[in-house]
Amino acid sequence: MAEKKEPRKVTTHTLQEMKQAGEKIAMLTAYDYSMALAIDAAGIDVILVGDSASNVMAGHETTLPITLEHMIYHAQSVIRAVKRALVVVDLPFGTYQGNSKEALNSSIRIMKESGAHAVKLEGGKEVEDSVKRILSAGIPVMGHLGLTPQSIYKFGTYTVRAKEEAEANKLLEDANILQEAGCFGLVLEKIPATLAGEVTKRLSIPTIGIGAGNLVDGQVLVLHDMLGLTTEFHPRFLRRYANLYTDITGAVTNYISDVKSKDFPNEKEQY
Ligand code: KIV
């Protein structure tokens, strides 16, 4: 009998090869087993266990409250489902900033306790030492520049970043610092498309955009947003591929009605 072939796993090297070949990288968030199973089976390249779990799973207004323990729990659930995708886990707020030793310890906990493949952190020059220290333990690191939601109280709003020359130049410098420090990839969030294109041209590592136009090496969206499970978030960059909120409320309304009318369960649905 012919052996069932396991899909070829995506690694950080695969992403590098994809950039070189001009093949776009598709990345989505996931925080639980069932969703991760479905998007991995669909062929997604990278799954981000994002700290956006704080918003979409726990209902917080920002990403700040989520803890390392929560992130590890979500990552463990995702890892159990994944056969092919590269799984990257966000280092949550307060577990890496300003202390490279803590950054390393947090990353080791994520890798050891969840079996994830890489970590992601926000910021440029400020996190350079942390990136180097995490990498010294052999843990791949992804950077994140532009709109960095963990700094929302510094920015004050979720509007487009780096429209002014000074901030755009700082972003270009930070991107270079992260690449030199050894990051394998870089998320660019909500910045002008031309700037994202410029970063992508200057860097040899892949860039993944969210609200950063199409001159980048790949795209990422929050799964719950693109599936239409969240309904109150309408940024220009968000394309909705389904309307699950409507589908779910419709299905549940039908279920309630069937239970109340004694239509469910019927003869065939009982023992
Ligand atoms: O946490 C997250 O979902 C993210 C993406 C927006 C890139 O960091």
PDB file of C-alpha atoms and ligand atoms in Angstrom:
ATOM      1  CA  MET A   1       0.000   0.000   0.000  1.00  0.00           C
ATOM      2  CA  ALA A   2       1.317   3.447  -0.918  1.00  0.00           C
ATOM      3  CA  GLU A   3       2.342   5.537   2.097  1.00  0.00           C
ATOM      4  CA  LYS A   4       0.356   8.734   2.689  1.00  0.00           C
ATOM      5  CA  LYS A   5       2.716  11.645   2.026  1.00  0.00           C
ATOM      6  CA  GLU A   6       2.983  14.246   4.796  1.00  0.00           C
ATOM      7  CA  PRO A   7       2.926  17.837   3.454  1.00  0.00           C
ATOM      8  CA  ARG A   8       6.292  19.580   3.239  1.00  0.00           C
ATOM      9  CA  LYS A   9       6.672  21.767   6.320  1.00  0.00           C
ATOM     10  CA  VAL A  10       7.151  25.508   5.907  1.00  0.00           C
ATOM     11  CA  THR A  11      10.321  26.774   7.598  1.00  0.00           C
ATOM     12  CA  THR A  12      11.977  30.172   7.843  1.00  0.00           C
ATOM     13  CA  HIS A  13      14.170  29.017   4.933  1.00  0.00           C
ATOM     14  CA  THR A  14      11.067  28.305   2.843  1.00  0.00           C
ATOM     15  CA  LEU A  15       9.948  31.914   3.380  1.00  0.00           C
ATOM     16  CA  GLN A  16      13.357  33.166   2.268  1.00  0.00           C
ATOM     17  CA  GLU A  17      13.132  30.999  -0.869  1.00  0.00           C
ATOM     18  CA  MET A  18       9.632  32.322  -1.542  1.00  0.00           C
ATOM     19  CA  LYS A  19      10.876  35.911  -1.393  1.00  0.00           C
ATOM     20  CA  GLN A  20      13.670  35.085  -3.801  1.00  0.00           C
ATOM     21  CA  ALA A  21      11.285  33.332  -6.175  1.00  0.00           C
ATOM     22  CA  GLY A  22       8.755  36.185  -5.974  1.00  0.00           C
ATOM     23  CA  GLU A  23       6.093  33.867  -4.505  1.00  0.00           C
ATOM     24  CA  LYS A  24       3.828  35.744  -2.085  1.00  0.00           C
ATOM     25  CA  ILE A  25       3.564  34.480   1.509  1.00  0.00           C
ATOM     26  CA  ALA A  26       0.065  34.007   2.993  1.00  0.00           C
ATOM     27  CA  MET A  27      -0.192  34.376   6.768  1.00  0.00           C
ATOM     28  CA  LEU A  28      -3.216  34.422   9.115  1.00  0.00           C
ATOM     29  CA  THR A  29      -3.711  34.429  12.853  1.00  0.00           C
ATOM     30  CA  ALA A  30      -5.158  31.487  14.792  1.00  0.00           C
ATOM     31  CA  TYR A  31      -5.549  30.930  18.504  1.00  0.00           C
ATOM     32  CA  ASP A  32      -7.269  27.548  18.814  1.00  0.00           C
ATOM     33  CA  TYR A  33      -7.150  23.953  17.545  1.00  0.00           C
ATOM     34  CA  SER A  34     -10.230  23.924  15.287  1.00  0.00           C
ATOM     35  CA  MET A  35      -9.404  27.100  13.363  1.00  0.00           C
ATOM     36  CA  ALA A  36      -5.735  26.127  13.044  1.00  0.00           C
ATOM     37  CA  LEU A  37      -6.763  22.703  11.671  1.00  0.00           C
ATOM     38  CA  ALA A  38      -8.907  24.338   8.967  1.00  0.00           C
ATOM     39  CA  ILE A  39      -6.450  27.015   7.850  1.00  0.00           C
ATOM     40  CA  ASP A  40      -3.494  24.606   7.855  1.00  0.00           C
ATOM     41  CA  ALA A  41      -5.491  22.159   5.713  1.00  0.00           C
ATOM     42  CA  ALA A  42      -6.302  25.053   3.349  1.00  0.00           C
ATOM     43  CA  GLY A  43      -2.553  25.538   2.819  1.00  0.00           C
ATOM     44  CA  ILE A  44      -1.730  28.707   4.762  1.00  0.00           C
ATOM     45  CA  ASP A  45       2.058  29.291   4.876  1.00  0.00           C
ATOM     46  CA  VAL A  46       2.403  30.935   8.279  1.00  0.00           C
ATOM     47  CA  ILE A  47       0.103  30.902  11.324  1.00  0.00           C
ATOM     48  CA  LEU A  48       0.558  33.722  13.792  1.00  0.00           C
ATOM     49  CA  VAL A  49      -0.622  33.073  17.317  1.00  0.00           C
ATOM     50  CA  GLY A  50      -1.064  36.806  17.682  1.00  0.00           C
ATOM     51  CA  ASP A  51      -1.564  38.778  20.847  1.00  0.00           C
ATOM     52  CA  SER A  52      -4.684  40.023  19.008  1.00  0.00           C
ATOM     53  CA  ALA A  53      -6.140  37.034  20.913  1.00  0.00           C
ATOM     54  CA  SER A  54      -6.471  39.621  23.672  1.00  0.00           C
ATOM     55  CA  ASN A  55      -9.051  41.455  21.509  1.00  0.00           C
ATOM     56  CA  VAL A  56     -10.806  38.751  19.523  1.00  0.00           C
ATOM     57  CA  MET A  57     -10.715  35.836  21.987  1.00  0.00           C
ATOM     58  CA  ALA A  58     -10.878  37.614  25.343  1.00  0.00           C
ATOM     59  CA  GLY A  59     -12.737  40.813  24.405  1.00  0.00           C
ATOM     60  CA  HIS A  60     -10.146  43.279  25.713  1.00  0.00           C
ATOM     61  CA  GLU A  61      -9.873  46.705  24.093  1.00  0.00           C
ATOM     62  CA  THR A  62      -6.096  46.415  23.586  1.00  0.00           C
ATOM     63  CA  THR A  63      -3.425  43.709  23.326  1.00  0.00           C
ATOM     64  CA  LEU A  64      -1.815  44.773  26.602  1.00  0.00           C
ATOM     65  CA  PRO A  65      -3.626  42.521  29.119  1.00  0.00           C
ATOM     66  CA  ILE A  66      -2.773  39.140  27.555  1.00  0.00           C
ATOM     67  CA  THR A  67      -0.182  37.168  29.544  1.00  0.00           C
ATOM     68  CA  LEU A  68       2.619  34.776  28.640  1.00  0.00           C
ATOM     69  CA  GLU A  69       0.570  31.894  30.126  1.00  0.00           C
ATOM     70  CA  HIS A  70      -2.391  32.786  27.885  1.00  0.00           C
ATOM     71  CA  MET A  71      -0.145  32.948  24.794  1.00  0.00           C
ATOM     72  CA  ILE A  72       1.391  29.566  25.623  1.00  0.00           C
ATOM     73  CA  TYR A  73      -2.098  28.044  26.040  1.00  0.00           C
ATOM     74  CA  HIS A  74      -3.207  29.390  22.628  1.00  0.00           C
ATOM     75  CA  ALA A  75       0.048  28.267  20.993  1.00  0.00           C
ATOM     76  CA  GLN A  76      -0.277  24.728  22.419  1.00  0.00           C
ATOM     77  CA  SER A  77      -3.801  24.462  20.963  1.00  0.00           C
ATOM     78  CA  VAL A  78      -2.635  25.654  17.524  1.00  0.00           C
ATOM     79  CA  ILE A  79       0.448  23.437  17.439  1.00  0.00           C
ATOM     80  CA  ARG A  80      -1.662  20.307  18.086  1.00  0.00           C
ATOM     81  CA  ALA A  81      -3.497  21.002  14.812  1.00  0.00           C
ATOM     82  CA  VAL A  82      -0.717  22.060  12.462  1.00  0.00           C
ATOM     83  CA  LYS A  83       0.974  19.718   9.974  1.00  0.00           C
ATOM     84  CA  ARG A  84       2.441  22.157   7.454  1.00  0.00           C
ATOM     85  CA  ALA A  85       2.474  25.846   8.422  1.00  0.00           C
ATOM     86  CA  LEU A  86       5.220  27.708  10.241  1.00  0.00           C
ATOM     87  CA  VAL A  87       3.815  28.724  13.647  1.00  0.00           C
ATOM     88  CA  VAL A  88       4.973  32.079  15.023  1.00  0.00           C
ATOM     89  CA  VAL A  89       3.931  33.243  18.511  1.00  0.00           C
ATOM     90  CA  ASP A  90       3.730  36.846  19.711  1.00  0.00           C
ATOM     91  CA  LEU A  91       5.723  37.756  22.807  1.00  0.00           C
ATOM     92  CA  PRO A  92       3.088  39.578  24.873  1.00  0.00           C
ATOM     93  CA  PHE A  93       3.452  43.088  26.284  1.00  0.00           C
ATOM     94  CA  GLY A  94       5.767  43.262  29.310  1.00  0.00           C
ATOM     95  CA  THR A  95       7.645  40.010  28.644  1.00  0.00           C
ATOM     96  CA  TYR A  96      10.562  41.323  26.570  1.00  0.00           C
ATOM     97  CA  GLN A  97      10.767  45.136  26.508  1.00  0.00           C
ATOM     98  CA  GLY A  98      13.867  46.634  28.096  1.00  0.00           C
ATOM     99  CA  ASN A  99      15.278  43.357  29.382  1.00  0.00           C
ATOM    100  CA  SER A 100      16.914  40.953  26.961  1.00  0.00           C
ATOM    101  CA  LYS A 101      17.289  38.240  29.629  1.00  0.00           C
ATOM    102  CA  GLU A 102      13.547  38.296  30.256  1.00  0.00           C
ATOM    103  CA  ALA A 103      12.974  38.288  26.479  1.00  0.00           C
ATOM    104  CA  LEU A 104      15.070  35.123  26.209  1.00  0.00           C
ATOM    105  CA  ASN A 105      13.319  33.448  29.162  1.00  0.00           C
ATOM    106  CA  SER A 106       9.868  34.289  27.743  1.00  0.00           C
ATOM    107  CA  SER A 107      10.843  32.938  24.316  1.00  0.00           C
ATOM    108  CA  ILE A 108      12.281  29.738  25.794  1.00  0.00           C
ATOM    109  CA  ARG A 109       9.034  29.168  27.712  1.00  0.00           C
ATOM    110  CA  ILE A 110       6.973  29.626  24.516  1.00  0.00           C
ATOM    111  CA  MET A 111       9.163  27.259  22.485  1.00  0.00           C
ATOM    112  CA  LYS A 112       9.523  24.613  25.228  1.00  0.00           C
ATOM    113  CA  GLU A 113       5.942  24.579  26.494  1.00  0.00           C
ATOM    114  CA  SER A 114       4.093  24.940  23.176  1.00  0.00           C
ATOM    115  CA  GLY A 115       6.363  23.464  20.513  1.00  0.00           C
ATOM    116  CA  ALA A 116       6.019  26.617  18.363  1.00  0.00           C
ATOM    117  CA  HIS A 117       8.576  27.379  15.655  1.00  0.00           C
ATOM    118  CA  ALA A 118       9.389  31.092  16.179  1.00  0.00           C
ATOM    119  CA  VAL A 119       8.496  34.208  18.163  1.00  0.00           C
ATOM    120  CA  LYS A 120       7.527  37.728  17.092  1.00  0.00           C
ATOM    121  CA  LEU A 121       8.101  40.992  18.926  1.00  0.00           C
ATOM    122  CA  GLU A 122       7.308  44.658  18.292  1.00  0.00           C
ATOM    123  CA  GLY A 123       9.785  47.509  17.929  1.00  0.00           C
ATOM    124  CA  GLY A 124      13.105  48.462  16.312  1.00  0.00           C
ATOM    125  CA  LYS A 125      16.345  49.630  17.896  1.00  0.00           C
ATOM    126  CA  GLU A 126      14.816  49.377  21.409  1.00  0.00           C
ATOM    127  CA  VAL A 127      14.516  45.575  21.054  1.00  0.00           C
ATOM    128  CA  GLU A 128      17.782  44.924  19.178  1.00  0.00           C
ATOM    129  CA  ASP A 129      19.501  43.365  22.235  1.00  0.00           C
ATOM    130  CA  SER A 130      16.485  41.176  22.918  1.00  0.00           C
ATOM    131  CA  VAL A 131      16.414  39.935  19.301  1.00  0.00           C
ATOM    132  CA  LYS A 132      20.121  39.029  19.453  1.00  0.00           C
ATOM    133  CA  ARG A 133      19.800  37.291  22.811  1.00  0.00           C
ATOM    134  CA  ILE A 134      16.762  35.240  21.736  1.00  0.00           C
ATOM    135  CA  LEU A 135      18.578  34.258  18.547  1.00  0.00           C
ATOM    136  CA  SER A 136      21.622  33.184  20.586  1.00  0.00           C
ATOM    137  CA  ALA A 137      19.448  30.331  21.897  1.00  0.00           C
ATOM    138  CA  GLY A 138      18.586  29.276  18.338  1.00  0.00           C
ATOM    139  CA  ILE A 139      15.065  30.689  18.406  1.00  0.00           C
ATOM    140  CA  PRO A 140      13.958  32.359  15.137  1.00  0.00           C
ATOM    141  CA  VAL A 141      12.607  35.896  15.605  1.00  0.00           C
ATOM    142  CA  MET A 142      10.192  37.916  13.474  1.00  0.00           C
ATOM    143  CA  GLY A 143      10.069  41.725  13.811  1.00  0.00           C
ATOM    144  CA  HIS A 144       7.044  44.038  13.688  1.00  0.00           C
ATOM    145  CA  LEU A 145       7.210  47.744  12.743  1.00  0.00           C
ATOM    146  CA  GLY A 146       4.806  50.541  11.819  1.00  0.00           C
ATOM    147  CA  LEU A 147       1.633  50.437  13.888  1.00  0.00           C
ATOM    148  CA  THR A 148       2.692  48.375  16.884  1.00  0.00           C
ATOM    149  CA  PRO A 149      -0.473  47.815  18.965  1.00  0.00           C
ATOM    150  CA  GLN A 150       1.438  47.205  22.216  1.00  0.00           C
ATOM    151  CA  SER A 151       2.447  50.912  22.061  1.00  0.00           C
ATOM    152  CA  ILE A 152      -1.100  52.181  21.504  1.00  0.00           C
ATOM    153  CA  TYR A 153      -0.967  54.499  24.523  1.00  0.00           C
ATOM    154  CA  LYS A 154       2.181  56.120  23.112  1.00  0.00           C
ATOM    155  CA  PHE A 155       0.613  56.627  19.647  1.00  0.00           C
ATOM    156  CA  GLY A 156      -2.839  57.559  20.982  1.00  0.00           C
ATOM    157  CA  THR A 157      -4.673  56.233  17.881  1.00  0.00           C
ATOM    158  CA  TYR A 158      -4.685  53.307  15.446  1.00  0.00           C
ATOM    159  CA  THR A 159      -4.133  55.581  12.407  1.00  0.00           C
ATOM    160  CA  VAL A 160      -1.582  55.015   9.618  1.00  0.00           C
ATOM    161  CA  ARG A 161       2.040  55.327  10.830  1.00  0.00           C
ATOM    162  CA  ALA A 162       5.189  56.766   9.210  1.00  0.00           C
ATOM    163  CA  LYS A 163       3.472  59.228   6.875  1.00  0.00           C
ATOM    164  CA  GLU A 164       5.985  61.919   7.876  1.00  0.00           C
ATOM    165  CA  GLU A 165       9.564  61.764   6.603  1.00  0.00           C
ATOM    166  CA  ALA A 166      11.211  61.549  10.036  1.00  0.00           C
ATOM    167  CA  GLU A 167       9.128  58.545  11.125  1.00  0.00           C
ATOM    168  CA  ALA A 168       9.544  56.901   7.708  1.00  0.00           C
ATOM    169  CA  ASN A 169      13.347  57.262   7.966  1.00  0.00           C
ATOM    170  CA  LYS A 170      13.318  55.833  11.497  1.00  0.00           C
ATOM    171  CA  LEU A 171      11.280  52.868  10.232  1.00  0.00           C
ATOM    172  CA  LEU A 172      13.774  52.237   7.409  1.00  0.00           C
ATOM    173  CA  GLU A 173      16.642  52.331   9.941  1.00  0.00           C
ATOM    174  CA  ASP A 174      14.805  50.035  12.353  1.00  0.00           C
ATOM    175  CA  ALA A 175      14.046  47.564   9.557  1.00  0.00           C
ATOM    176  CA  ASN A 176      17.743  47.390   8.749  1.00  0.00           C
ATOM    177  CA  ILE A 177      18.668  46.971  12.443  1.00  0.00           C
ATOM    178  CA  LEU A 178      16.229  44.061  12.794  1.00  0.00           C
ATOM    179  CA  GLN A 179      17.595  42.375   9.666  1.00  0.00           C
ATOM    180  CA  GLU A 180      21.207  42.829  10.845  1.00  0.00           C
ATOM    181  CA  ALA A 181      20.267  41.516  14.306  1.00  0.00           C
ATOM    182  CA  GLY A 182      19.088  38.312  12.571  1.00  0.00           C
ATOM    183  CA  CYS A 183      15.291  38.504  12.228  1.00  0.00           C
ATOM    184  CA  PHE A 184      14.004  36.036   9.595  1.00  0.00           C
ATOM    185  CA  GLY A 185      11.073  38.252   8.595  1.00  0.00           C
ATOM    186  CA  LEU A 186       9.294  41.481   9.344  1.00  0.00           C
ATOM    187  CA  VAL A 187       5.632  42.436   9.769  1.00  0.00           C
ATOM    188  CA  LEU A 188       4.807  45.953   8.518  1.00  0.00           C
ATOM    189  CA  GLU A 189       1.519  47.221   9.904  1.00  0.00           C
ATOM    190  CA  LYS A 190      -0.517  50.155   8.572  1.00  0.00           C
ATOM    191  CA  ILE A 191       2.122  52.211   6.778  1.00  0.00           C
ATOM    192  CA  PRO A 192       2.041  53.810   3.300  1.00  0.00           C
ATOM    193  CA  ALA A 193       2.369  51.261   0.486  1.00  0.00           C
ATOM    194  CA  THR A 194       5.342  53.072  -1.089  1.00  0.00           C
ATOM    195  CA  LEU A 195       7.289  52.989   2.185  1.00  0.00           C
ATOM    196  CA  ALA A 196       6.516  49.283   2.655  1.00  0.00           C
ATOM    197  CA  GLY A 197       7.724  48.727  -0.928  1.00  0.00           C
ATOM    198  CA  GLU A 198      10.946  50.593  -0.180  1.00  0.00           C
ATOM    199  CA  VAL A 199      11.597  48.490   2.955  1.00  0.00           C
ATOM    200  CA  THR A 200      10.882  45.323   0.959  1.00  0.00           C
ATOM    201  CA  LYS A 201      13.320  46.352  -1.777  1.00  0.00           C
ATOM    202  CA  ARG A 202      16.101  47.186   0.704  1.00  0.00           C
ATOM    203  CA  LEU A 203      15.782  44.035   2.831  1.00  0.00           C
ATOM    204  CA  SER A 204      16.815  40.517   1.896  1.00  0.00           C
ATOM    205  CA  ILE A 205      14.411  39.022   4.507  1.00  0.00           C
ATOM    206  CA  PRO A 206      10.678  38.740   3.678  1.00  0.00           C
ATOM    207  CA  THR A 207       8.247  41.486   4.665  1.00  0.00           C
ATOM    208  CA  ILE A 208       4.628  40.652   5.536  1.00  0.00           C
ATOM    209  CA  GLY A 209       2.145  43.507   5.357  1.00  0.00           C
ATOM    210  CA  ILE A 210      -1.139  44.293   7.073  1.00  0.00           C
ATOM    211  CA  GLY A 211      -2.535  47.520   5.703  1.00  0.00           C
ATOM    212  CA  ALA A 212       0.812  48.081   3.978  1.00  0.00           C
ATOM    213  CA  GLY A 213      -0.147  47.651   0.296  1.00  0.00           C
ATOM    214  CA  ASN A 214       0.941  45.028  -2.209  1.00  0.00           C
ATOM    215  CA  LEU A 215       4.631  45.820  -2.691  1.00  0.00           C
ATOM    216  CA  VAL A 216       5.524  43.543   0.248  1.00  0.00           C
ATOM    217  CA  ASP A 217       6.474  39.845   0.173  1.00  0.00           C
ATOM    218  CA  GLY A 218       3.303  38.585   1.849  1.00  0.00           C
ATOM    219  CA  GLN A 219       0.091  39.489   3.629  1.00  0.00           C
ATOM    220  CA  VAL A 220      -1.327  38.821   7.084  1.00  0.00           C
ATOM    221  CA  LEU A 221      -4.851  39.366   8.417  1.00  0.00           C
ATOM    222  CA  VAL A 222      -6.540  38.616  11.712  1.00  0.00           C
ATOM    223  CA  LEU A 223      -8.586  35.463  10.984  1.00  0.00           C
ATOM    224  CA  HIS A 224     -11.684  36.616  12.880  1.00  0.00           C
ATOM    225  CA  ASP A 225     -11.720  39.868  10.877  1.00  0.00           C
ATOM    226  CA  MET A 226     -11.356  38.270   7.430  1.00  0.00           C
ATOM    227  CA  LEU A 227     -13.999  35.645   8.275  1.00  0.00           C
ATOM    228  CA  GLY A 228     -16.447  38.344   9.341  1.00  0.00           C
ATOM    229  CA  LEU A 229     -16.681  37.099  12.922  1.00  0.00           C
ATOM    230  CA  THR A 230     -15.845  40.580  14.148  1.00  0.00           C
ATOM    231  CA  THR A 231     -18.324  43.159  12.880  1.00  0.00           C
ATOM    232  CA  GLU A 232     -17.305  46.512  14.297  1.00  0.00           C
ATOM    233  CA  PHE A 233     -13.850  46.790  12.695  1.00  0.00           C
ATOM    234  CA  HIS A 234     -13.836  48.294   9.192  1.00  0.00           C
ATOM    235  CA  PRO A 235     -10.339  49.447   8.221  1.00  0.00           C
ATOM    236  CA  ARG A 236      -9.742  50.080   4.518  1.00  0.00           C
ATOM    237  CA  PHE A 237      -7.233  47.215   4.271  1.00  0.00           C
ATOM    238  CA  LEU A 238      -9.625  44.536   5.528  1.00  0.00           C
ATOM    239  CA  ARG A 239     -11.179  42.283   2.892  1.00  0.00           C
ATOM    240  CA  ARG A 240     -13.900  40.030   4.328  1.00  0.00           C
ATOM    241  CA  TYR A 241     -14.028  36.533   2.816  1.00  0.00           C
ATOM    242  CA  ALA A 242     -17.059  35.339   4.797  1.00  0.00           C
ATOM    243  CA  ASN A 243     -19.768  36.637   7.117  1.00  0.00           C
ATOM    244  CA  LEU A 244     -19.511  34.139   9.939  1.00  0.00           C
ATOM    245  CA  TYR A 245     -21.181  36.400  12.509  1.00  0.00           C
ATOM    246  CA  THR A 246     -24.347  36.422  10.387  1.00  0.00           C
ATOM    247  CA  ASP A 247     -24.027  32.692   9.606  1.00  0.00           C
ATOM    248  CA  ILE A 248     -23.629  31.817  13.305  1.00  0.00           C
ATOM    249  CA  THR A 249     -26.458  33.979  14.601  1.00  0.00           C
ATOM    250  CA  GLY A 250     -28.679  32.587  11.788  1.00  0.00           C
ATOM    251  CA  ALA A 251     -27.809  28.975  12.622  1.00  0.00           C
ATOM    252  CA  VAL A 252     -28.296  29.509  16.355  1.00  0.00           C
ATOM    253  CA  THR A 253     -31.650  31.247  15.780  1.00  0.00           C
ATOM    254  CA  ASN A 254     -32.771  28.199  13.769  1.00  0.00           C
ATOM    255  CA  TYR A 255     -31.548  25.821  16.500  1.00  0.00           C
ATOM    256  CA  ILE A 256     -33.405  27.736  19.225  1.00  0.00           C
ATOM    257  CA  SER A 257     -36.543  27.690  17.143  1.00  0.00           C
ATOM    258  CA  ASP A 258     -36.223  23.912  16.486  1.00  0.00           C
ATOM    259  CA  VAL A 259     -35.719  23.193  20.208  1.00  0.00           C
ATOM    260  CA  LYS A 260     -38.642  25.365  21.301  1.00  0.00           C
ATOM    261  CA  SER A 261     -40.958  23.898  18.648  1.00  0.00           C
ATOM    262  CA  LYS A 262     -39.861  20.330  19.620  1.00  0.00           C
ATOM    263  CA  ASP A 263     -38.741  19.748  16.017  1.00  0.00           C
ATOM    264  CA  PHE A 264     -35.259  18.850  17.306  1.00  0.00           C
ATOM    265  CA  PRO A 265     -34.357  16.082  17.950  1.00  0.00           C
ATOM    266  CA  ASN A 266     -36.508  14.037  15.563  1.00  0.00           C
ATOM    267  CA  GLU A 267     -36.928  10.235  15.428  1.00  0.00           C
ATOM    268  CA  LYS A 268     -33.693   9.686  13.538  1.00  0.00           C
ATOM    269  CA  GLU A 269     -31.699  11.863  15.890  1.00  0.00           C
ATOM    270  CA  GLN A 270     -32.343   9.760  19.005  1.00  0.00           C
ATOM    271  CA  TYR A 271     -31.470   6.274  20.338  1.00  0.00           C
TER     272      TYR A 271
HETATM  273  O1  KIV B   1      -1.419  40.062  16.962  1.00  0.00           O
HETATM  274  C1  KIV B   1      -1.636  40.106  15.741  1.00  0.00           C
HETATM  275  O2  KIV B   1      -2.666  39.649  15.241  1.00  0.00           O
HETATM  276  C2  KIV B   1      -0.640  40.753  14.890  1.00  0.00           C
HETATM  277  C3  KIV B   1      -1.005  40.970  13.453  1.00  0.00           C
HETATM  278  C4  KIV B   1      -1.901  42.136  13.339  1.00  0.00           C
HETATM  279  C5  KIV B   1       0.182  41.089  12.594  1.00  0.00           C
HETATM  280  O3  KIV B   1       0.402  41.108  15.347  1.00  0.00           O
END
